[in-house]
C-alpha positions as CSV (number, residue, x, y, z in Angstrom):
1,M,-35.3,-58.6,-9.7
2,S,-31.6,-58.3,-8.2
3,S,-33.7,-55.1,-7.0
4,I,-36.9,-56.6,-5.4
5,L,-37.4,-57.0,-1.5
6,V,-39.3,-59.3,0.1
7,R,-39.7,-58.6,3.4
8,P,-43.0,-58.1,5.7
9,V,-45.4,-55.8,5.5
10,A,-44.4,-53.2,8.4
11,T,-47.4,-50.0,7.9
12,P,-51.5,-50.1,7.4
13,E,-50.8,-49.1,4.7
14,E,-48.6,-51.5,3.3
15,L,-51.4,-54.3,3.7
16,Q,-53.8,-52.8,3.5
17,L,-53.2,-52.9,-0.2
18,Q,-51.5,-56.2,0.1
19,L,-54.9,-57.8,1.2
20,H,-57.0,-54.6,-1.1
21,L,-54.9,-56.7,-4.0
22,A,-55.2,-60.6,-3.3
23,D,-59.0,-59.0,-2.3
24,Q,-59.2,-58.9,-6.1
25,A,-57.9,-61.2,-7.1
26,F,-59.3,-64.4,-5.1
27,A,-62.5,-63.5,-3.5
28,S,-66.1,-64.4,-5.4
29,E,-67.9,-60.8,-5.4
30,P,-64.2,-58.7,-3.6
31,S,-65.2,-55.5,-2.5
32,P,-63.0,-52.9,0.8
33,E,-65.5,-55.0,3.8
34,S,-64.3,-58.4,1.7
35,A,-60.6,-57.4,2.7
36,E,-61.8,-56.2,5.9
37,R,-62.9,-59.5,6.7
38,W,-59.8,-60.9,5.4
39,R,-57.8,-58.9,7.2
40,E,-59.7,-59.0,11.6
41,F,-59.6,-62.7,9.8
42,I,-56.0,-63.2,10.0
43,T,-55.1,-61.3,12.1
44,S,-56.9,-61.8,15.0
45,S,-56.5,-65.7,14.3
46,P,-54.7,-67.7,17.4
47,E,-51.5,-68.4,15.5
48,F,-50.7,-65.5,13.5
49,R,-47.4,-63.7,13.5
50,P,-47.4,-60.0,11.4
51,E,-44.5,-61.8,10.0
52,E,-46.5,-64.0,7.7
53,I,-47.5,-60.5,5.5
54,R,-44.9,-60.8,3.3
55,G,-45.3,-57.9,0.3
56,A,-42.7,-57.2,-2.3
57,F,-41.0,-53.7,-2.7
58,R,-39.1,-51.5,-5.9
59,G,-38.0,-48.6,-3.7
60,S,-40.7,-47.0,-2.3
61,E,-43.5,-49.6,-5.0
62,Q,-45.5,-52.4,-3.8
63,L,-45.4,-54.4,-6.6
64,G,-47.3,-57.3,-4.4
65,G,-47.4,-60.2,-1.9
66,F,-48.3,-63.3,-0.4
67,I,-49.0,-65.1,2.9
68,I,-47.0,-67.9,4.4
69,Y,-48.8,-69.5,7.5
70,E,-47.6,-72.3,9.5
71,R,-49.8,-75.2,10.6
72,K,-48.3,-78.4,12.0
73,L,-49.5,-81.9,9.2
74,R,-50.1,-84.8,10.4
75,M,-48.5,-87.4,8.6
76,G,-48.6,-90.8,10.2
77,K,-47.8,-90.4,14.8
78,A,-45.5,-87.9,13.5
79,Q,-46.4,-84.0,13.2
80,L,-44.7,-82.2,10.4
81,T,-44.2,-78.4,10.9
82,T,-45.2,-76.8,7.4
83,G,-45.1,-73.2,5.8
84,C,-48.8,-73.3,3.9
85,I,-48.3,-70.1,1.8
86,S,-51.4,-67.7,-0.1
87,A,-53.1,-65.2,-1.6
88,V,-49.2,-64.6,-4.2
89,V,-50.9,-61.8,-5.7
90,T,-48.4,-59.2,-8.0
91,H,-49.9,-55.5,-8.7
92,P,-51.9,-56.4,-12.3
93,T,-49.3,-52.8,-13.1
94,Y,-46.1,-55.5,-12.7
95,R,-46.7,-58.7,-13.7
96,H,-44.4,-60.6,-16.1
97,L,-42.0,-59.0,-14.4
98,G,-40.6,-61.8,-12.8
99,V,-42.4,-60.6,-9.0
100,A,-44.1,-64.1,-8.2
101,R,-40.2,-66.2,-8.9
102,V,-38.5,-63.3,-6.4
103,M,-41.4,-64.0,-3.2
104,M,-41.1,-67.9,-4.4
105,Q,-37.7,-68.1,-3.1
106,D,-38.5,-65.4,-0.2
107,A,-41.1,-68.8,0.8
108,I,-38.2,-70.6,0.6
109,D,-35.5,-68.4,2.3
110,Y,-38.2,-68.0,4.9
111,A,-39.2,-71.8,5.5
112,L,-35.8,-73.0,5.5
113,T,-35.5,-69.8,8.8
114,H,-38.0,-71.2,10.2
115,K,-37.0,-75.5,10.4
116,H,-39.9,-75.8,7.7
117,A,-40.4,-79.4,6.7
118,L,-42.8,-78.8,3.9
119,L,-43.8,-76.4,1.6
120,L,-47.4,-76.2,0.8
121,L,-49.3,-74.6,-1.5
122,D,-52.4,-74.9,-4.3
123,G,-51.4,-72.7,-6.9
124,I,-52.3,-71.9,-10.3
125,P,-51.0,-75.1,-12.6
126,K,-47.5,-75.6,-15.0
127,F,-45.6,-72.8,-12.4
128,Y,-44.5,-73.5,-9.5
129,Y,-43.1,-76.8,-10.1
130,R,-39.9,-74.4,-11.6
131,F,-39.1,-74.1,-7.8
132,G,-39.4,-77.5,-6.5
133,Y,-42.8,-78.1,-5.2
134,T,-44.6,-81.6,-7.3
135,D,-48.2,-82.7,-7.4
136,M,-49.9,-84.4,-4.5
137,F,-53.3,-85.1,-4.9
138,D,-56.2,-84.2,-7.3
139,V,-58.8,-82.6,-6.1
140,S,-61.6,-84.7,-6.6
141,V,-65.9,-82.2,-6.6
142,Q,-68.7,-84.8,-5.4
143,D,-72.2,-83.3,-6.9
144,I,-75.2,-84.4,-4.6
145,N,-78.9,-84.6,-5.8
146,H,-80.9,-82.3,-3.8
147,S,-83.8,-83.5,-4.6
148,A,-81.7,-87.0,-3.5
149,I,-82.0,-85.5,-0.3
150,M,-85.3,-84.9,0.0
151,A,-86.2,-88.4,-1.0
152,L,-85.1,-89.3,2.3
153,P,-87.2,-90.5,5.3
154,P,-86.0,-88.4,9.0
155,G,-84.0,-88.8,10.1
156,P,-83.3,-88.1,14.0
157,Y,-81.3,-84.9,14.3
158,S,-81.9,-81.7,14.4
159,V,-79.2,-78.2,12.5
160,H,-78.4,-75.6,14.5
161,P,-75.9,-72.3,13.9
162,A,-72.9,-73.6,16.0
163,T,-71.6,-71.2,18.9
164,I,-68.7,-70.6,20.6
165,D,-69.7,-73.1,23.5
166,D,-70.0,-75.6,20.3
167,A,-66.4,-75.0,19.5
168,P,-65.1,-78.1,22.1
169,S,-68.0,-80.9,20.5
170,V,-66.8,-79.0,16.7
171,L,-63.3,-80.0,17.2
172,A,-64.5,-83.3,18.6
173,L,-65.6,-84.5,15.9
174,Y,-63.0,-83.0,13.6
175,Q,-60.0,-85.4,15.3
176,R,-63.0,-88.5,15.1
177,Q,-62.5,-87.8,12.2
178,Y,-59.9,-86.2,9.9
179,N,-56.9,-87.1,12.4
180,P,-56.4,-90.6,11.6
181,Y,-55.5,-89.1,8.1
182,T,-52.5,-88.0,6.8
183,G,-52.6,-84.9,5.1
184,S,-54.8,-83.5,8.2
185,F,-53.3,-80.3,10.1
186,V,-53.5,-80.7,14.1
187,R,-56.4,-77.7,15.3
188,T,-56.7,-75.7,19.0
189,L,-60.0,-75.5,20.5
190,E,-58.4,-71.9,20.3
191,R,-58.2,-71.8,16.6
192,Q,-62.2,-73.9,15.9
193,R,-63.2,-71.0,18.9
194,H,-61.7,-68.8,15.9
195,L,-62.9,-70.5,12.4
196,I,-66.3,-71.2,14.7
197,Q,-66.5,-66.7,15.4
198,H,-65.7,-65.3,11.7
199,R,-68.2,-67.4,11.0
200,S,-71.0,-65.1,8.7
201,L,-74.2,-64.7,10.7
202,Q,-75.9,-66.1,6.7
203,N,-72.7,-69.1,6.7
204,P,-72.5,-69.9,9.5
205,L,-70.9,-73.9,11.2
206,L,-74.2,-76.3,10.7
207,L,-73.8,-78.6,13.7
208,A,-75.7,-81.5,13.7
209,V,-76.7,-82.9,16.9
210,D,-79.0,-85.9,18.5
211,P,-81.8,-86.3,20.1
212,S,-80.1,-86.5,23.1
213,G,-77.9,-83.2,22.2
214,N,-75.0,-84.8,20.9
215,A,-72.8,-83.4,18.0
216,R,-72.9,-85.8,15.6
217,G,-71.6,-84.5,12.7
218,Y,-71.3,-80.8,11.0
219,L,-70.9,-78.8,7.9
220,T,-69.0,-75.4,6.3
221,L,-70.4,-73.5,3.6
222,S,-68.8,-71.7,1.1
223,R,-70.7,-67.7,0.4
224,G,-71.5,-66.2,-2.7
225,E,-72.9,-68.7,-5.1
226,E,-75.1,-70.0,-6.9
227,C,-74.0,-73.6,-5.8
228,P,-72.6,-73.7,-2.5
229,Q,-69.2,-76.1,-2.1
230,A,-69.0,-77.8,1.3
231,L,-65.5,-76.7,2.6
232,E,-65.3,-79.2,5.6
233,M,-67.7,-81.4,6.9
234,T,-67.8,-84.2,9.3
235,T,-70.4,-87.2,10.0
236,D,-69.7,-89.8,12.8
237,D,-72.7,-92.1,11.0
């Protein structure tokens, strides 16, 4: 493990390989196009810093990598700088050689250097505890019966795909519904625009408006699944 070096990816080729590995590991339908969409989404983010995409190398061999996004997490009135770890992946050829261990130590060193109060990740069970992580919550899922929804009387709202111009209204909904809760993240208008802009035309952010044109709720769904999941949802009533 002492010969493994973790550093920011330095060339387009290194970035392409790392996102290819991550796409193969985590995308529901991996493809070169999917990896390219991911690259565009990450690198065009208003908060993006190239040093956040970190690769593991042994000489000229690229062994894997991870991404560490910097976010502000709300805890009461405090806003804690948090390193959000994502897409931890090891090349299939180099697994079980301690690559993930070296990458996790680099994440801790990176967090200390950048004065992060917390590190946050969503990963496989019974692995990350050895690096000092602890479970903070259990994910719960609520299944929605389509026929039960269709049996309800029609409401006064209309639904349309959100555009960049809707970003202030969507952000206001997010802030009303999420900001009061510990564990929510600070979101800027620039980031909200970025999130809307990079939704696909086939799976846009859906915005509900009342008869006066006021935004009252929104919904984002996962894609590429027979039973889509709601990734984020807010409603005023």
